[in-house]
JSON list of C-alpha atoms and ligand atoms in Angstrom, two decimals:
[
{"chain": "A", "resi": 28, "resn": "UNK", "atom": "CA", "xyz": [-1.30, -31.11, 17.67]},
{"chain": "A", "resi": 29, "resn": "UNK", "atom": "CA", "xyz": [1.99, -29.19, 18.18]},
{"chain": "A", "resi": 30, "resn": "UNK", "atom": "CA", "xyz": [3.78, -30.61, 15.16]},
{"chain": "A", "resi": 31, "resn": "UNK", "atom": "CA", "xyz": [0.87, -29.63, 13.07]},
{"chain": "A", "resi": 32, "resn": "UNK", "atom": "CA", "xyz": [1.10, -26.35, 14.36]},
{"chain": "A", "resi": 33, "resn": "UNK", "atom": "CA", "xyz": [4.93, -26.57, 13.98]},
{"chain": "A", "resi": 34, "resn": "UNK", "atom": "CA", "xyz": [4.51, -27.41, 10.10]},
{"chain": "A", "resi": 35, "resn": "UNK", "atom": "CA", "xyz": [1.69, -25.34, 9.76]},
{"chain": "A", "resi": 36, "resn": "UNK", "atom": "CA", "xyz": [4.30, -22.21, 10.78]},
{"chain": "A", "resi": 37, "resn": "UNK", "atom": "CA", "xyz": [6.99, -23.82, 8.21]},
{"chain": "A", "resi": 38, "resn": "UNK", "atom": "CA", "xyz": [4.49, -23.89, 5.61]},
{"chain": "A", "resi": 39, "resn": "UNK", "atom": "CA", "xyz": [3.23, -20.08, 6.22]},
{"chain": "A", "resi": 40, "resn": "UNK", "atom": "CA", "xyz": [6.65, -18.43, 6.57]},
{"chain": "A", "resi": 41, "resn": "UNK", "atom": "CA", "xyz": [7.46, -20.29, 3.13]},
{"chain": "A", "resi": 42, "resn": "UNK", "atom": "CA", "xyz": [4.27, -19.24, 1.33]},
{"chain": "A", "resi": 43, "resn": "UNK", "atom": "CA", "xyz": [5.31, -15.80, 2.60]},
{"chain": "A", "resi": 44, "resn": "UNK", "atom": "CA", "xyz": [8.67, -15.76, 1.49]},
{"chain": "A", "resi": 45, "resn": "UNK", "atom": "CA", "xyz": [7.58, -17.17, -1.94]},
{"chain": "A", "resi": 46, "resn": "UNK", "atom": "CA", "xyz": [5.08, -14.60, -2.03]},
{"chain": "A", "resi": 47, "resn": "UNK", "atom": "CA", "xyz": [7.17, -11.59, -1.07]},
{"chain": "A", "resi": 48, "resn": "UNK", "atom": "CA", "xyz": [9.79, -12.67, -4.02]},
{"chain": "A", "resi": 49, "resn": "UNK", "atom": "CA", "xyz": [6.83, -12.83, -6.41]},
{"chain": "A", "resi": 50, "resn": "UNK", "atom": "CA", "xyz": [6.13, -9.04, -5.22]},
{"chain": "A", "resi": 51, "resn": "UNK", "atom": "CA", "xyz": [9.47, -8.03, -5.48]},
{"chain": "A", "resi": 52, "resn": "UNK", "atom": "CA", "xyz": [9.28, -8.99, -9.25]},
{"chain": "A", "resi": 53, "resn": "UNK", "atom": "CA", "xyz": [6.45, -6.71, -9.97]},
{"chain": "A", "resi": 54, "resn": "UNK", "atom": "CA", "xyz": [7.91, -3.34, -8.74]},
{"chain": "A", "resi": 55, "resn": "UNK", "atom": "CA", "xyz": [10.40, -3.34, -11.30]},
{"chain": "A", "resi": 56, "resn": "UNK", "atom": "CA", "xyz": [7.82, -3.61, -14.55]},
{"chain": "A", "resi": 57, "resn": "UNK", "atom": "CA", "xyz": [7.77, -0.98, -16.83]},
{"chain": "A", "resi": 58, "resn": "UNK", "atom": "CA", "xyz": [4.17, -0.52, -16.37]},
{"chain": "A", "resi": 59, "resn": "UNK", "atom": "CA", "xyz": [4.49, -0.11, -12.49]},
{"chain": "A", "resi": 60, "resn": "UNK", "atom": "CA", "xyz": [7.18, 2.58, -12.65]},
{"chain": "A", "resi": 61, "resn": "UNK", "atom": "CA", "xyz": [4.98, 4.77, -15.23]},
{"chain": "A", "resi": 62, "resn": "UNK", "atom": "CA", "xyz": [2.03, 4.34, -13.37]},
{"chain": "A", "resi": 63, "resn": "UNK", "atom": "CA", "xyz": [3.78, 5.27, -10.31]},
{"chain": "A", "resi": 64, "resn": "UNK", "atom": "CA", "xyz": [4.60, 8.78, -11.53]},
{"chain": "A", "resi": 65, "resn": "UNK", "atom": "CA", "xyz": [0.82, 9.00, -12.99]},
{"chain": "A", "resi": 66, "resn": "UNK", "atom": "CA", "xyz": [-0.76, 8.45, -9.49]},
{"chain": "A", "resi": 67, "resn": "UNK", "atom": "CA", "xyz": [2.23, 11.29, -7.83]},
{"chain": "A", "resi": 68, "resn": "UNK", "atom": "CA", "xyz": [1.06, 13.46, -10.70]},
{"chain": "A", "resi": 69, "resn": "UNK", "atom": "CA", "xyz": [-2.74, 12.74, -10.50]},
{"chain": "A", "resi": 70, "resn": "UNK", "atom": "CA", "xyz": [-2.40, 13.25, -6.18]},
{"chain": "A", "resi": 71, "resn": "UNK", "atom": "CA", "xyz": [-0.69, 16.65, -6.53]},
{"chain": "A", "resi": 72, "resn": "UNK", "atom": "CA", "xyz": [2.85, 15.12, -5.18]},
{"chain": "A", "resi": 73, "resn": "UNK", "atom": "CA", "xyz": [0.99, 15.45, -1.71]},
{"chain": "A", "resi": 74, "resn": "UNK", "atom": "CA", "xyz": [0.38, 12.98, 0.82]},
{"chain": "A", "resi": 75, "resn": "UNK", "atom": "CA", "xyz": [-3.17, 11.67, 0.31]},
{"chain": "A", "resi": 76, "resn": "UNK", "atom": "CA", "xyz": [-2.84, 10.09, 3.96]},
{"chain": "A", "resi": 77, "resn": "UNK", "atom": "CA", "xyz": [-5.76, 11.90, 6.50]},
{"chain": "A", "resi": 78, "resn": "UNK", "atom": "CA", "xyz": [-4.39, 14.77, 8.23]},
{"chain": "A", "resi": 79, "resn": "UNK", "atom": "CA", "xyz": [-1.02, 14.36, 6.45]},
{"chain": "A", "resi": 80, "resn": "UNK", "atom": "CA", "xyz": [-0.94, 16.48, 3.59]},
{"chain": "A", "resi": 81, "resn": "UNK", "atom": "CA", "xyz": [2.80, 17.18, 3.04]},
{"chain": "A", "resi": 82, "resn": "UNK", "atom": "CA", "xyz": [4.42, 18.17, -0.52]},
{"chain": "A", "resi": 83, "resn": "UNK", "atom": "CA", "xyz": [6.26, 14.90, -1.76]},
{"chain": "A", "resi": 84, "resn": "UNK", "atom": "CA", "xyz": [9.37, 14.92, -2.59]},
{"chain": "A", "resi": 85, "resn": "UNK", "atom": "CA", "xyz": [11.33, 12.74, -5.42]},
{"chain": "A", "resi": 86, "resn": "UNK", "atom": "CA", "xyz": [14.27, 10.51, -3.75]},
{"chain": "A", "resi": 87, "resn": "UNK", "atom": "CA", "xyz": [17.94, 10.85, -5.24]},
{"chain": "A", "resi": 88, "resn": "UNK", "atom": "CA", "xyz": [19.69, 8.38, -6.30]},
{"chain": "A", "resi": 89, "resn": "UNK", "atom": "CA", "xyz": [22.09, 7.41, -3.92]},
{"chain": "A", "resi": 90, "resn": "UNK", "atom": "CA", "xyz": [20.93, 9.62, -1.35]},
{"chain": "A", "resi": 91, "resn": "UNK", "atom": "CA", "xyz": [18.88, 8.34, 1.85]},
{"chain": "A", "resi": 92, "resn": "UNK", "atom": "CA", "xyz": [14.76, 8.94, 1.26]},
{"chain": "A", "resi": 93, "resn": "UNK", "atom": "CA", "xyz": [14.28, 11.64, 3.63]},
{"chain": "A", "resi": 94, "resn": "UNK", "atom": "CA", "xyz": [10.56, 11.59, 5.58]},
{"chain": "A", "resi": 95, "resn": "UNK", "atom": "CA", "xyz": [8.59, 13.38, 2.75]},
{"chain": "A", "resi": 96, "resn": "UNK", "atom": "CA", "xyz": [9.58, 10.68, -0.19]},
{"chain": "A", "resi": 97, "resn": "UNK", "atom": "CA", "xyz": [6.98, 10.05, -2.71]},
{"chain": "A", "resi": 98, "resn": "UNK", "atom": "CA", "xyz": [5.52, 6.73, -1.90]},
{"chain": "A", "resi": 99, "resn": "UNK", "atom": "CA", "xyz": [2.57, 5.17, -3.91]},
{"chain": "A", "resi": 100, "resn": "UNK", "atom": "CA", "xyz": [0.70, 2.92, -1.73]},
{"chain": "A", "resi": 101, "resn": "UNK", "atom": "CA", "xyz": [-1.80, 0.45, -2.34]},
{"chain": "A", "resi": 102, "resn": "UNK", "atom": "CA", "xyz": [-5.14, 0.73, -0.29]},
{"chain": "A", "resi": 103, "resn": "UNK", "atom": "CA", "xyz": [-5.71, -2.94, -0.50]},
{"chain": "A", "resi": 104, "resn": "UNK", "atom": "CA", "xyz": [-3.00, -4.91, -0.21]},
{"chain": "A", "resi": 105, "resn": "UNK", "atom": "CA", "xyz": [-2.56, -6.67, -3.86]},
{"chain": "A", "resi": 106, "resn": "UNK", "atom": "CA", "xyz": [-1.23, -9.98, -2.61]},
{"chain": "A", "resi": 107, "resn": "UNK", "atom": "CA", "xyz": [0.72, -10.57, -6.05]},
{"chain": "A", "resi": 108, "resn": "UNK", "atom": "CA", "xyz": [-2.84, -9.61, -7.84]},
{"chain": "A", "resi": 109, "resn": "UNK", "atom": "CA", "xyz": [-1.67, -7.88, -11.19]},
{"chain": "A", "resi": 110, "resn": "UNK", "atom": "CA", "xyz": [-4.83, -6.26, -11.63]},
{"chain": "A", "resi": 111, "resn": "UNK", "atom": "CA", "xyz": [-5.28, -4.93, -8.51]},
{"chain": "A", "resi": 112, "resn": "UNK", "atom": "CA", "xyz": [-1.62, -3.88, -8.32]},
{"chain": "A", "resi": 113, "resn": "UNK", "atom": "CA", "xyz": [-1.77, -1.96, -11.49]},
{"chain": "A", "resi": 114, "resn": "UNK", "atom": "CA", "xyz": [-5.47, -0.39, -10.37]},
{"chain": "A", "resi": 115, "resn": "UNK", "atom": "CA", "xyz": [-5.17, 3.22, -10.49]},
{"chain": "A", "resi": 116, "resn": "UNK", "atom": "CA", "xyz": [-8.06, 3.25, -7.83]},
{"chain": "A", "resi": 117, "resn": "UNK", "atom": "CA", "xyz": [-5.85, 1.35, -5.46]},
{"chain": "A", "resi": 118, "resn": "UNK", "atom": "CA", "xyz": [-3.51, 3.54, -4.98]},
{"chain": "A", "resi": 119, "resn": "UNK", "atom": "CA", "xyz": [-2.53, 6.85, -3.23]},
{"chain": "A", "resi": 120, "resn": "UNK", "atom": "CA", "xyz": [0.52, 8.87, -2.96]},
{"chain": "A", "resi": 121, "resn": "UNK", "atom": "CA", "xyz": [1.77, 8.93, 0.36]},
{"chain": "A", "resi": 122, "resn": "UNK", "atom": "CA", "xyz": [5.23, 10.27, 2.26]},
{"chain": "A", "resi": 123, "resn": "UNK", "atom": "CA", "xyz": [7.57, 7.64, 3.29]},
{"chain": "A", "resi": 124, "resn": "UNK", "atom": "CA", "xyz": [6.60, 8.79, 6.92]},
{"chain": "A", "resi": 125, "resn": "UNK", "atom": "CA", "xyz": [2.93, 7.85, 6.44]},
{"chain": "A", "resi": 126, "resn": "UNK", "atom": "CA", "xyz": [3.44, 4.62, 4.73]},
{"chain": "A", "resi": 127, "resn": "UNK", "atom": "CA", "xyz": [6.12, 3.68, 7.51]},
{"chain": "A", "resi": 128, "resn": "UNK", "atom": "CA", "xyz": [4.49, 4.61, 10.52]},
{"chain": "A", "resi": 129, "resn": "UNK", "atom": "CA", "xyz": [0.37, 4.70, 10.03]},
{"chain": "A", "resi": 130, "resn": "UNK", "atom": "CA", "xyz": [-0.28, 2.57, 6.63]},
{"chain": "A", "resi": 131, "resn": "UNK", "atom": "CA", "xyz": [1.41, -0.47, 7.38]},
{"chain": "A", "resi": 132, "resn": "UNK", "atom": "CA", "xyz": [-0.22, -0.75, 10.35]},
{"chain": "A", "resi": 133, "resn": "UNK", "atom": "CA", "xyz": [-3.27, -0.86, 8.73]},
{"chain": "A", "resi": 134, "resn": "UNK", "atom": "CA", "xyz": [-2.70, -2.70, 5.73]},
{"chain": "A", "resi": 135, "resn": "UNK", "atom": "CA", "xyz": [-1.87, -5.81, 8.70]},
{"chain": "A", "resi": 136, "resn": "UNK", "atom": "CA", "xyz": [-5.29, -4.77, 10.27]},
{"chain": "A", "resi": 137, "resn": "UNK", "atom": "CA", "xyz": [-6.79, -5.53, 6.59]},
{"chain": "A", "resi": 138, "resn": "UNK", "atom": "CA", "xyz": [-8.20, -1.51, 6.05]},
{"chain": "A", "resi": 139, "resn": "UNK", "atom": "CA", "xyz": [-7.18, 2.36, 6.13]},
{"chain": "A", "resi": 140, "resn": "UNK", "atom": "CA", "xyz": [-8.46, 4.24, 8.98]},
{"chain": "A", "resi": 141, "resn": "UNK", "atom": "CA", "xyz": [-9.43, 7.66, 8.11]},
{"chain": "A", "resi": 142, "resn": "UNK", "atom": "CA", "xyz": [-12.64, 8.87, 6.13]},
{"chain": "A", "resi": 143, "resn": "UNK", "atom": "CA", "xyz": [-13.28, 11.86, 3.85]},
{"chain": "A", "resi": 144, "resn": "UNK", "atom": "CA", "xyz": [-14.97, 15.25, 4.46]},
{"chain": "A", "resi": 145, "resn": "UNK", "atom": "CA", "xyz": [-18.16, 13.60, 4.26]},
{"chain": "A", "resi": 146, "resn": "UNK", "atom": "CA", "xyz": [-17.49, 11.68, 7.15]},
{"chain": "A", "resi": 147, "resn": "UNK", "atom": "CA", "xyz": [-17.03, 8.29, 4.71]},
{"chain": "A", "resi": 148, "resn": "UNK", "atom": "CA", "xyz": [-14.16, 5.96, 5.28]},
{"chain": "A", "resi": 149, "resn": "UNK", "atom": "CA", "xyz": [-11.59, 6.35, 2.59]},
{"chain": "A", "resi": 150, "resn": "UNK", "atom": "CA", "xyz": [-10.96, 2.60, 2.36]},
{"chain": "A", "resi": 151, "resn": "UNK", "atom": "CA", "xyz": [-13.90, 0.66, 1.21]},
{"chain": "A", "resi": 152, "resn": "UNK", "atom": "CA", "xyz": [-12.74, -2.52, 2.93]},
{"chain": "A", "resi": 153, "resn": "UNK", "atom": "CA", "xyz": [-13.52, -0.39, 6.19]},
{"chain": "A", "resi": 154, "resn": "UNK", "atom": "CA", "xyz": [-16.02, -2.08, 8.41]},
{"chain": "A", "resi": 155, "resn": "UNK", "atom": "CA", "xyz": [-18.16, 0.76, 8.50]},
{"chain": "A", "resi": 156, "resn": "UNK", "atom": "CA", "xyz": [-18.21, 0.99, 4.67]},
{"chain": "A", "resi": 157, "resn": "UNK", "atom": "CA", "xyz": [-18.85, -3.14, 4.12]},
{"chain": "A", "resi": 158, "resn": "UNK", "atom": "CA", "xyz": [-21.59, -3.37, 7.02]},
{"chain": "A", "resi": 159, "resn": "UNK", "atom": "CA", "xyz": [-23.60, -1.13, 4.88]},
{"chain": "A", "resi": 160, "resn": "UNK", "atom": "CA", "xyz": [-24.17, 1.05, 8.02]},
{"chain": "A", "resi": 161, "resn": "UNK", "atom": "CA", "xyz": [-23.77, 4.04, 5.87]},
{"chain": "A", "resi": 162, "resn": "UNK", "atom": "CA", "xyz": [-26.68, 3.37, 3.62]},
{"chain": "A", "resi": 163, "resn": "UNK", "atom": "CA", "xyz": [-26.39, 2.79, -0.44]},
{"chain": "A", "resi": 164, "resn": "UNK", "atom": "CA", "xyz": [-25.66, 6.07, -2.37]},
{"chain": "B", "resi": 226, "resn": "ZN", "atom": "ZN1", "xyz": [2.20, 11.78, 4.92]}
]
């Protein structure tokens, strides 16, 4: 029982490792970087993150990213996913601050807290949006 655990744990920490090299890969396509700037543009350069709101600002090179650096985050975590890391809809622009502190937090939980001005959650992968307690509209 513990050894399978044991290689079990081996076996997970290597998937993730393999899996977090794949990622690395993809932030350095062309594609990405334009579509990077699109979604700053398209958000304002202002921190989409619930009760954030601050003006983004565009890191230096060579300079450390101060709390307010644009960051475009992706709502549902795209696992490698081309499609869904390239998915307009699945991103937001956040500050570095947000995405630090609050977003990772929830992309481990598996959803964004938060909701609109309607009350809605902002991440569909919320449990309140996916039990369909909100009703179909
Ligand atoms: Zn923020």
């Amino acid at each position: 029982m513990i050894k399978a655990l044991k290689v079990c744990m081996i076996t997970s920490r290597l998937s993730r490792f393999r899996r977090t090299d794949g990622h690395r890969r993809l932030y350095d396509l062309k594609a990405w970087k334009m579509l990077r700037r699109q979604i700053f543009v398209r958000d304002m350069w202002t921190c989409q993150w619930p009760g954030c709101g601050v003006m983004l600002a565009q890191p230096k090179r060579d300079e450390p990213l101060p709390p307010n650096a644009a960051t475009a985050h992706h709502k549902r975590d795209h696992k490698g996913d081309i499609d869904l890391f390239l998915d307009p809809d699945n991103l937001m622009a956040v500050c570095k601050q947000c995405h630090d502190r609050s977003i990772q937090e929830a992309t481990h939980r598996g959803f964004i807290a938060g909701h609109d001005e309607d009350g809605r959650p902002i991440d569909p992968a919320h449990p309140w949006a996916r039990s369909g307690a909100l009703g179909a509209s």
